[in-house]
Every structure is written in structure tokens, then in C-alpha cells.
């Protein structure tokens, strides 16, 4: 297992290189880069829904830039909106964003810096990218961790129970609930929860609708801090867990049903083993393989991409919203840093899931397969 883990760790390097290379190449051909955005802001043409991030003017890297008249209409014409501007001004913008270097030099410099977890500064926020991600991380950790624990903690026991009572009234009614939960989009369920239980509701106005904690959180005793945190996180987690809970439940049920119908289960029962011994001694480790296989994707999805709409609805400023706004605003240091961290975490979680395979079923030998 040690040799297998070392090989997998070594393979992460070319995998990350390929992901970053493909993304970097795509960005080179994407229209509307940061230079164009600043020029549009200076010309008063920036109508982006997220233009509030960059502010009313252009303040790049802490240095305010102003339009300077150019010597001719053709200067800086390689950028839209640069006609008539002083070429030195356009060159200053390029230097500010690092576009005064060839693409291959910028890519190699990015790889060297990322190997040291040096992600540079945000184009439009004038703060280090790592600090920016660190500020948003508590929200994403709270949403992703609790959603994953809640969905798997409920769906696995429920899926096993449904498999053992397949076709019963319990199975039918719970299947109806699961299907409804799967069909309702998370953001729509979030709005329903706000209407019913959010502050200002006429039904049960108990749960806050903004932020992760209250403004006076630091002055509260520990038990009040726990209650305050739980009140803030309850509705977002419930909205996020609905779809994941439904998917995991059906996956668990189908996996256990498939295993229960196999010949080795019949043999175990003929030996006189109880249903619990058959279920947890033989079926469980085989049926859980497919559930574990889907965990890495669900984990990364819950931490980052899956929380965008929920963060927007509940006014939570996490990594999902940060990534979206960075893409819209062409804030490439933040975009690539998020991509790098997401990819690295996904690879690590995938490796951990493979290791859990061997813990559940010791018969699996990755080293013997030369994987």
C-alpha cells in the first residue's frame, strides 16, 4: 500500500500540470480579459452584474489609474476600447496584470509560484489570493462538511432499511419523499425554507438569513455560540443536503439490493447466519464500494461548486460565490488558485477513498494490480 500511495502522489504532479495547462490555454483565447475590463470601466461601459467587485473606477493593485489622451487613434488598438489612449498607459495596464511577458513565461512562472502555494494578488481586490481564499474558507467548510455528514449519515442507514424492506409500505412512502426531494432544486427549497422559517416569517421566524454567525458572536458564552452557529447554518445545510440525500439513498438501496440477491448471501443464510450477520458481515463491505466511489465527487462538489446558489440566497460569502465572481470579472489569479486547490483536494480525496476501499474490503490489492 505504501508503494501504491507514493505512485499516486507522484501521478498528481502531471495531472495538476495537465489541468492547469489546459485551463491556461483556454483563458488565452477567452475574450474580455482584465485589461479590457479596466478599459471598459474607465470608459464607463462596464455593465457587469458583478462590477461592484472592481468598484466604480479602476484601482489595480492599489494604484488608481486614469485615462490619458493618446497621440493617435490606432494606439493600443489590440484591446477593445483602447483606441485613442496613450500607448504607455496601455503598457502600464499590461505590466500591472503581467501581460507584458509571453504566455509561456507567465505559465512557467505561475507553476513555480503555485508549487510554493504563492498565488499572488487579486487583480481587483488588492489582497493576496491566499488571504482572500482563507477569508471565504470557513463558509465553504461549514457548508460542505455538515452537508456531507448529514446526507451520508441519513442516506446510508435509510438506504439499507429500504433495501431490507423492498416493496413494503415504508419503502414506497420513503421513495416518494426521496423522489420529491431529488426533483426540487436546492435553491427553490432554500426559498421555501426562508418563507417558512426565516426571520420575518409569519410561520416560525427562528433562523437568521444572513451570514455564518451573529455580529456579537465573540461576546457570547460557548453554548450560545454553538446555538447561534447552528441557527445560522441550519437552513443552508437543509437546502443543500436535500438533493445529495436523495441521490445517496437511492444509490445505497440499489447497491444493497444487488448484493442481497447474489449467491453468496444465500449460502451465508443456509449456514445459519442471522440477517444482521449476513448484512453487516458479508453484504455491507461489497455494497458500500459504489457509495464510496461517489464520495470524492460529492465531497468536492459540496465544498465548492454546489454551494453557489445557496451562498447567494442566504448571503453567505464562500468559495463558490468567490469562484463565480472571479470568473465573471476575469480575476485570473483567483480563478487559477481556486482551480489548483480544487483539483489538488479532489486528487487527495480520491486517494483517501481508495485507501478506504482496502479498509472495508481487505481483498482489494492495488499494489498487486500495479495501479
PDB file of C-alpha atoms in Angstrom, residues 82-228:
ATOM      1  CA  UNK A  82      -8.185  51.287 -26.191  1.00  0.00           C
ATOM      2  CA  UNK A  83      -8.429  53.458 -29.290  1.00  0.00           C
ATOM      3  CA  UNK A  84      -7.179  56.960 -28.671  1.00  0.00           C
ATOM      4  CA  UNK A  85      -5.413  56.100 -25.393  1.00  0.00           C
ATOM      5  CA  UNK A  86      -1.756  56.737 -24.683  1.00  0.00           C
ATOM      6  CA  UNK A  87       0.188  53.558 -25.561  1.00  0.00           C
ATOM      7  CA  UNK A  88       2.219  53.955 -22.383  1.00  0.00           C
ATOM      8  CA  UNK A  89      -0.979  53.787 -20.372  1.00  0.00           C
ATOM      9  CA  UNK A  90      -1.980  50.520 -22.065  1.00  0.00           C
ATOM     10  CA  UNK A  91       1.523  49.152 -21.473  1.00  0.00           C
ATOM     11  CA  UNK A  92       1.221  50.121 -17.812  1.00  0.00           C
ATOM     12  CA  UNK A  93      -2.006  48.109 -17.596  1.00  0.00           C
ATOM     13  CA  UNK A  94      -0.344  45.125 -19.230  1.00  0.00           C
ATOM     14  CA  UNK A  95       2.554  45.313 -16.776  1.00  0.00           C
ATOM     15  CA  UNK A  96       0.159  45.557 -13.829  1.00  0.00           C
ATOM     16  CA  UNK A  97      -1.523  42.315 -14.882  1.00  0.00           C
ATOM     17  CA  UNK A  98       1.683  40.624 -16.013  1.00  0.00           C
ATOM     18  CA  UNK A  99       0.660  40.531 -19.670  1.00  0.00           C
ATOM     19  CA  UNK A 100       3.890  42.217 -20.745  1.00  0.00           C
ATOM     20  CA  UNK A 101       5.504  38.736 -20.725  1.00  0.00           C
ATOM     21  CA  UNK A 102       4.973  35.971 -23.288  1.00  0.00           C
ATOM     22  CA  UNK A 103       2.319  33.379 -22.450  1.00  0.00           C
ATOM     23  CA  UNK A 104       4.788  30.522 -21.888  1.00  0.00           C
ATOM     24  CA  UNK A 105       6.815  32.621 -19.421  1.00  0.00           C
ATOM     25  CA  UNK A 106       3.676  33.530 -17.496  1.00  0.00           C
ATOM     26  CA  UNK A 107       2.634  29.890 -17.342  1.00  0.00           C
ATOM     27  CA  UNK A 108       6.007  28.651 -16.103  1.00  0.00           C
ATOM     28  CA  UNK A 109       6.168  31.436 -13.519  1.00  0.00           C
ATOM     29  CA  UNK A 110       2.679  30.506 -12.343  1.00  0.00           C
ATOM     30  CA  UNK A 111       3.685  26.838 -11.919  1.00  0.00           C
ATOM     31  CA  UNK A 112       6.792  27.760  -9.917  1.00  0.00           C
ATOM     32  CA  UNK A 113       4.783  30.042  -7.640  1.00  0.00           C
ATOM     33  CA  UNK A 114       1.940  27.549  -7.214  1.00  0.00           C
ATOM     34  CA  UNK A 115       4.387  24.832  -6.184  1.00  0.00           C
ATOM     35  CA  UNK A 116       5.181  27.123  -3.224  1.00  0.00           C
ATOM     36  CA  UNK A 117       1.472  27.974  -2.741  1.00  0.00           C
ATOM     37  CA  UNK A 118       2.215  31.548  -3.753  1.00  0.00           C
ATOM     38  CA  UNK A 119      -0.886  32.621  -5.690  1.00  0.00           C
ATOM     39  CA  UNK A 120      -0.069  36.304  -5.948  1.00  0.00           C
ATOM     40  CA  UNK A 121      -2.574  39.122  -5.527  1.00  0.00           C
ATOM     41  CA  UNK A 122      -6.102  39.514  -6.774  1.00  0.00           C
ATOM     42  CA  UNK A 123      -6.366  41.866  -9.748  1.00  0.00           C
ATOM     43  CA  UNK A 124      -9.324  43.802  -8.409  1.00  0.00           C
ATOM     44  CA  UNK A 125      -9.213  43.419  -4.619  1.00  0.00           C
ATOM     45  CA  UNK A 126      -5.588  44.353  -3.778  1.00  0.00           C
ATOM     46  CA  UNK A 127      -5.210  41.468  -1.292  1.00  0.00           C
ATOM     47  CA  UNK A 128      -3.209  38.222  -1.543  1.00  0.00           C
ATOM     48  CA  UNK A 129      -5.242  35.463  -3.143  1.00  0.00           C
ATOM     49  CA  UNK A 130      -4.412  33.027  -0.337  1.00  0.00           C
ATOM     50  CA  UNK A 131      -5.709  35.517   2.224  1.00  0.00           C
ATOM     51  CA  UNK A 132      -8.861  36.014   0.166  1.00  0.00           C
ATOM     52  CA  UNK A 133      -9.476  32.260  -0.046  1.00  0.00           C
ATOM     53  CA  UNK A 134      -8.775  31.917   3.674  1.00  0.00           C
ATOM     54  CA  UNK A 135     -11.441  34.512   4.445  1.00  0.00           C
ATOM     55  CA  UNK A 136     -14.054  32.609   2.427  1.00  0.00           C
ATOM     56  CA  UNK A 137     -12.989  29.118   3.512  1.00  0.00           C
ATOM     57  CA  UNK A 138     -14.927  28.920   6.829  1.00  0.00           C
ATOM     58  CA  UNK A 139     -18.222  29.296   4.989  1.00  0.00           C
ATOM     59  CA  UNK A 140     -17.414  26.569   2.454  1.00  0.00           C
ATOM     60  CA  UNK A 141     -16.036  24.240   5.129  1.00  0.00           C
ATOM     61  CA  UNK A 142     -19.194  24.667   7.199  1.00  0.00           C
ATOM     62  CA  UNK A 143     -21.498  24.066   4.261  1.00  0.00           C
ATOM     63  CA  UNK A 144     -19.529  21.203   2.722  1.00  0.00           C
ATOM     64  CA  UNK A 145     -18.643  19.331   5.900  1.00  0.00           C
ATOM     65  CA  UNK A 146     -22.045  19.400   7.558  1.00  0.00           C
ATOM     66  CA  UNK A 147     -23.888  18.728   4.316  1.00  0.00           C
ATOM     67  CA  UNK A 148     -21.724  15.680   3.596  1.00  0.00           C
ATOM     68  CA  UNK A 149     -22.057  14.304   7.120  1.00  0.00           C
ATOM     69  CA  UNK A 150     -25.806  14.901   7.194  1.00  0.00           C
ATOM     70  CA  UNK A 151     -26.569  13.455   3.771  1.00  0.00           C
ATOM     71  CA  UNK A 152     -24.411  10.334   4.200  1.00  0.00           C
ATOM     72  CA  UNK A 153     -25.371   9.906   7.870  1.00  0.00           C
ATOM     73  CA  UNK A 154     -29.048   9.709   6.953  1.00  0.00           C
ATOM     74  CA  UNK A 155     -28.995   8.242   3.467  1.00  0.00           C
ATOM     75  CA  UNK A 156     -26.861   5.162   4.195  1.00  0.00           C
ATOM     76  CA  UNK A 157     -28.984   3.797   7.095  1.00  0.00           C
ATOM     77  CA  UNK A 158     -32.168   4.740   5.221  1.00  0.00           C
ATOM     78  CA  UNK A 159     -30.957   3.089   2.010  1.00  0.00           C
ATOM     79  CA  UNK A 160     -30.102  -0.120   3.897  1.00  0.00           C
ATOM     80  CA  UNK A 161     -33.515  -0.117   5.586  1.00  0.00           C
ATOM     81  CA  UNK A 162     -35.267   0.390   2.250  1.00  0.00           C
ATOM     82  CA  UNK A 163     -33.308  -2.459   0.677  1.00  0.00           C
ATOM     83  CA  UNK A 164     -34.186  -4.833   3.501  1.00  0.00           C
ATOM     84  CA  UNK A 165     -37.885  -3.936   3.213  1.00  0.00           C
ATOM     85  CA  UNK A 166     -38.072  -3.607  -0.567  1.00  0.00           C
ATOM     86  CA  UNK A 167     -41.651  -3.225  -1.769  1.00  0.00           C
ATOM     87  CA  UNK A 168     -43.099  -2.577   1.696  1.00  0.00           C
ATOM     88  CA  UNK A 169     -45.225   0.421   2.629  1.00  0.00           C
ATOM     89  CA  UNK A 170     -42.204   2.001   4.316  1.00  0.00           C
ATOM     90  CA  UNK A 171     -40.187   1.652   1.117  1.00  0.00           C
ATOM     91  CA  UNK A 172     -42.964   3.158  -1.020  1.00  0.00           C
ATOM     92  CA  UNK A 173     -43.561   6.194   1.184  1.00  0.00           C
ATOM     93  CA  UNK A 174     -39.890   6.948   1.699  1.00  0.00           C
ATOM     94  CA  UNK A 175     -39.271   6.554  -2.036  1.00  0.00           C
ATOM     95  CA  UNK A 176     -41.939   9.180  -2.708  1.00  0.00           C
ATOM     96  CA  UNK A 177     -40.228  11.575  -0.288  1.00  0.00           C
ATOM     97  CA  UNK A 178     -36.809  10.848  -1.792  1.00  0.00           C
ATOM     98  CA  UNK A 179     -38.017  11.413  -5.370  1.00  0.00           C
ATOM     99  CA  UNK A 180     -39.691  14.700  -4.430  1.00  0.00           C
ATOM    100  CA  UNK A 181     -36.505  15.767  -2.708  1.00  0.00           C
ATOM    101  CA  UNK A 182     -34.471  14.873  -5.780  1.00  0.00           C
ATOM    102  CA  UNK A 183     -36.831  16.767  -8.091  1.00  0.00           C
ATOM    103  CA  UNK A 184     -36.875  20.034  -6.129  1.00  0.00           C
ATOM    104  CA  UNK A 185     -33.877  22.291  -6.914  1.00  0.00           C
ATOM    105  CA  UNK A 186     -31.848  23.227  -3.859  1.00  0.00           C
ATOM    106  CA  UNK A 187     -32.274  26.975  -4.321  1.00  0.00           C
ATOM    107  CA  UNK A 188     -36.070  26.608  -4.621  1.00  0.00           C
ATOM    108  CA  UNK A 189     -36.187  24.594  -1.418  1.00  0.00           C
ATOM    109  CA  UNK A 190     -33.991  27.270   0.184  1.00  0.00           C
ATOM    110  CA  UNK A 191     -36.544  29.951  -0.707  1.00  0.00           C
ATOM    111  CA  UNK A 192     -39.318  27.793   0.752  1.00  0.00           C
ATOM    112  CA  UNK A 193     -37.355  27.396   3.988  1.00  0.00           C
ATOM    113  CA  UNK A 194     -36.817  31.153   4.171  1.00  0.00           C
ATOM    114  CA  UNK A 195     -40.529  31.820   3.706  1.00  0.00           C
ATOM    115  CA  UNK A 196     -41.465  29.308   6.404  1.00  0.00           C
ATOM    116  CA  UNK A 197     -38.686  29.598   8.984  1.00  0.00           C
ATOM    117  CA  UNK A 198     -36.575  32.665   8.222  1.00  0.00           C
ATOM    118  CA  UNK A 199     -36.572  35.850  10.266  1.00  0.00           C
ATOM    119  CA  UNK A 200     -39.629  37.889   9.329  1.00  0.00           C
ATOM    120  CA  UNK A 201     -41.667  34.791   8.527  1.00  0.00           C
ATOM    121  CA  UNK A 202     -45.223  34.616   9.834  1.00  0.00           C
ATOM    122  CA  UNK A 203     -44.887  30.870  10.471  1.00  0.00           C
ATOM    123  CA  UNK A 204     -41.763  30.250  12.591  1.00  0.00           C
ATOM    124  CA  UNK A 205     -39.271  33.169  12.401  1.00  0.00           C
ATOM    125  CA  UNK A 206     -36.395  31.479  14.206  1.00  0.00           C
ATOM    126  CA  UNK A 207     -33.487  31.187  11.757  1.00  0.00           C
ATOM    127  CA  UNK A 208     -31.308  34.138  10.639  1.00  0.00           C
ATOM    128  CA  UNK A 209     -30.990  34.812   6.925  1.00  0.00           C
ATOM    129  CA  UNK A 210     -27.558  36.398   6.664  1.00  0.00           C
ATOM    130  CA  UNK A 211     -24.007  35.366   7.499  1.00  0.00           C
ATOM    131  CA  UNK A 212     -22.493  32.430   9.328  1.00  0.00           C
ATOM    132  CA  UNK A 213     -22.671  33.924  12.831  1.00  0.00           C
ATOM    133  CA  UNK A 214     -24.172  36.983  14.522  1.00  0.00           C
ATOM    134  CA  UNK A 215     -22.299  40.273  14.909  1.00  0.00           C
ATOM    135  CA  UNK A 216     -21.982  39.783  18.693  1.00  0.00           C
ATOM    136  CA  UNK A 217     -20.707  36.199  18.299  1.00  0.00           C
ATOM    137  CA  UNK A 218     -17.375  36.885  20.043  1.00  0.00           C
ATOM    138  CA  UNK A 219     -19.061  38.133  23.220  1.00  0.00           C
ATOM    139  CA  UNK A 220     -21.392  35.137  23.604  1.00  0.00           C
ATOM    140  CA  UNK A 221     -20.734  32.227  26.011  1.00  0.00           C
ATOM    141  CA  UNK A 222     -19.690  28.953  24.389  1.00  0.00           C
ATOM    142  CA  UNK A 223     -23.115  27.357  24.477  1.00  0.00           C
ATOM    143  CA  UNK A 224     -24.696  30.457  22.955  1.00  0.00           C
ATOM    144  CA  UNK A 225     -22.005  30.437  20.257  1.00  0.00           C
ATOM    145  CA  UNK A 226     -22.911  26.844  19.369  1.00  0.00           C
ATOM    146  CA  UNK A 227     -26.618  27.712  19.255  1.00  0.00           C
ATOM    147  CA  UNK A 228     -26.004  30.848  17.197  1.00  0.00           C
TER     148      UNK A 228
END
